[in-house]
mmCIF file of C-alpha atoms in Angstrom:
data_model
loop_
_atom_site.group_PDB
_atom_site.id
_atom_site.type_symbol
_atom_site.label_atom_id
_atom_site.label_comp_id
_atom_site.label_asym_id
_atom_site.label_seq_id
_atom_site.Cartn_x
_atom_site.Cartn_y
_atom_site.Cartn_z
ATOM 1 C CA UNK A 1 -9.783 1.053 -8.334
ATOM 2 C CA UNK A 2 -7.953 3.952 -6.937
ATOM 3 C CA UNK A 3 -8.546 5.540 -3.787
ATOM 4 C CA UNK A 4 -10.446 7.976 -4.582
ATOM 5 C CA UNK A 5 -12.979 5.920 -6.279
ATOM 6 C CA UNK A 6 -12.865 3.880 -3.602
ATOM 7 C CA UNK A 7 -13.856 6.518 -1.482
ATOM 8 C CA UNK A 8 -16.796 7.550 -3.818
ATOM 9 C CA UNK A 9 -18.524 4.322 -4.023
ATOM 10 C CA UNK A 10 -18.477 4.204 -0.182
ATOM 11 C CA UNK A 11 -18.924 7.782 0.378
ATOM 12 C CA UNK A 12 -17.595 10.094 2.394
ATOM 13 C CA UNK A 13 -20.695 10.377 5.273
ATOM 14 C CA UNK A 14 -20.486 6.312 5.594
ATOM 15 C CA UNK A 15 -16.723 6.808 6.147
ATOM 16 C CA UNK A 16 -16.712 9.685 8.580
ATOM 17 C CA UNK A 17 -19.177 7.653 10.386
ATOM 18 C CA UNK A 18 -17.202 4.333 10.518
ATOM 19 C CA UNK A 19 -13.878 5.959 11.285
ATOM 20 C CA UNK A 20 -15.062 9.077 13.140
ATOM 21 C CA UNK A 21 -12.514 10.964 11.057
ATOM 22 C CA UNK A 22 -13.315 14.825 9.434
ATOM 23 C CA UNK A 23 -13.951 15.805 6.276
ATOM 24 C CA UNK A 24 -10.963 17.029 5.695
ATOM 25 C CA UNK A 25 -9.231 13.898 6.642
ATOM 26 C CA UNK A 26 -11.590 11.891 4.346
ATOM 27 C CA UNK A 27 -10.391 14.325 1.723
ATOM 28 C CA UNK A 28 -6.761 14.188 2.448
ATOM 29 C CA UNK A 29 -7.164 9.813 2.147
ATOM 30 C CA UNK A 30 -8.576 10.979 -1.508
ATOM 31 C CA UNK A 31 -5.423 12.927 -2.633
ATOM 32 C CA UNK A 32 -3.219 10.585 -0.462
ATOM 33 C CA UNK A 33 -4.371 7.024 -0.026
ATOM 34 C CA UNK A 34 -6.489 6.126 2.547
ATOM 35 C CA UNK A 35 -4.054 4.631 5.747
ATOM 36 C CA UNK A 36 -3.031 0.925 5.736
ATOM 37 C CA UNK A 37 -5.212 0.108 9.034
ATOM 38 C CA UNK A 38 -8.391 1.828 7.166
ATOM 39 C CA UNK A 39 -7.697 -0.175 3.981
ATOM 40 C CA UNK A 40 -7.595 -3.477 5.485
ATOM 41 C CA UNK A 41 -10.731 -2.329 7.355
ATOM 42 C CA UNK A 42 -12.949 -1.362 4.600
ATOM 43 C CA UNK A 43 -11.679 -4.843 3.098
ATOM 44 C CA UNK A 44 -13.503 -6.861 5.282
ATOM 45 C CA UNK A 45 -16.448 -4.113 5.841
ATOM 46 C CA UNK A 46 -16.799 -4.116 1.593
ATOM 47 C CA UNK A 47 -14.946 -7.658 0.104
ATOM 48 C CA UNK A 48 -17.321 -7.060 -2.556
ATOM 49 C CA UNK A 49 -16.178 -3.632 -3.619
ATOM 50 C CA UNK A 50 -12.357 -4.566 -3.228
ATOM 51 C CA UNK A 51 -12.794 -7.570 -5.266
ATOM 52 C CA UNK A 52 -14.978 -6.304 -7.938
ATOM 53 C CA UNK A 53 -11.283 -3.674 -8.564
ATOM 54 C CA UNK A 54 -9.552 -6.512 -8.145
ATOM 55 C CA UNK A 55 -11.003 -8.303 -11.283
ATOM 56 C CA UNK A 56 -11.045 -4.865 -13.252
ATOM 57 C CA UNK A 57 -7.139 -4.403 -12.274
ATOM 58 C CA UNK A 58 -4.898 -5.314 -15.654
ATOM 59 C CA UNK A 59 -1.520 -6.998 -14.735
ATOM 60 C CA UNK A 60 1.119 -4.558 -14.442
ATOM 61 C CA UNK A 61 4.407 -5.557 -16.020
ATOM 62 C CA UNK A 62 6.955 -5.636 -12.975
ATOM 63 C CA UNK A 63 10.675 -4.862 -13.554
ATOM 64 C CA UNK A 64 12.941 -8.072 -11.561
ATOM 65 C CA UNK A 65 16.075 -6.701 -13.018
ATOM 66 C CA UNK A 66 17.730 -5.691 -9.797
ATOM 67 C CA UNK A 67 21.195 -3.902 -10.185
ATOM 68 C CA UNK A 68 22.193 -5.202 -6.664
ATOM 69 C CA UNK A 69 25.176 -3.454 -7.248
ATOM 70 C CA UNK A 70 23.951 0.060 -7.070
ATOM 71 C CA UNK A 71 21.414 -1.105 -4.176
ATOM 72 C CA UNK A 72 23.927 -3.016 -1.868
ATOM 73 C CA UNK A 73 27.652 -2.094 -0.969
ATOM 74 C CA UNK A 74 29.152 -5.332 -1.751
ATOM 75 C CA UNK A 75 31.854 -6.202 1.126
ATOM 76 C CA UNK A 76 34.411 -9.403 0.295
ATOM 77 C CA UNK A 77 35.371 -10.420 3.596
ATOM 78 C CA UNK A 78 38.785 -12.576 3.346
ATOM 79 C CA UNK A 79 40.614 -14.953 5.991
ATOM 80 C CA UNK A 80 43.399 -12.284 5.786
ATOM 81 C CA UNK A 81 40.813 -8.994 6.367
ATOM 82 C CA UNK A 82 39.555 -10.730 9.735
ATOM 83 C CA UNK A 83 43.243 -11.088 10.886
ATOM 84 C CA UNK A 84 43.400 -15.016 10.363
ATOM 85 C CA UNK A 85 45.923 -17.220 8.658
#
């Protein structure tokens, strides 16, 4: 369940009045995502709902081929680059 969704089965009066927040914020969370703090707020405030999206949610395929060498400048540090013998 996206955000907006989200938003729409709580609805936007309930959530101005639980985070005393404006319309136009509400409506910026539903183009945007709604905050982290919020989130994890309306997660305990509606388990139900978040679960229910949970169960609907299909398992994404997730990429673990890292190419650490375009993500990390590799640096060989040798005896003889620190000055030692």
């Amino acid at each position: 369940m996206d955000d907006a969704a989200i938003i729409k089965a709580i609805g936007t009066k309930k959530l101005l009045e639980i985070f005393d927040r404006s319309k136009g914020a509400i409506s910026y969370w539903r183009k945007n995502g709604i905050p982290d703090t919020h989130r994890k707020y309306l997660k305990l405030l509606y388990s139900k709902l978040f679960e229910a999206s949970l169960k609907s949610k299909k398992p994404s395929s997730v990429n673990h081929d890292l190419d650490y060498n375009k993500s990390v400048n590799w640096v060989l540090i040798s005896p003889q680059s620190r000055g030692e013998q």
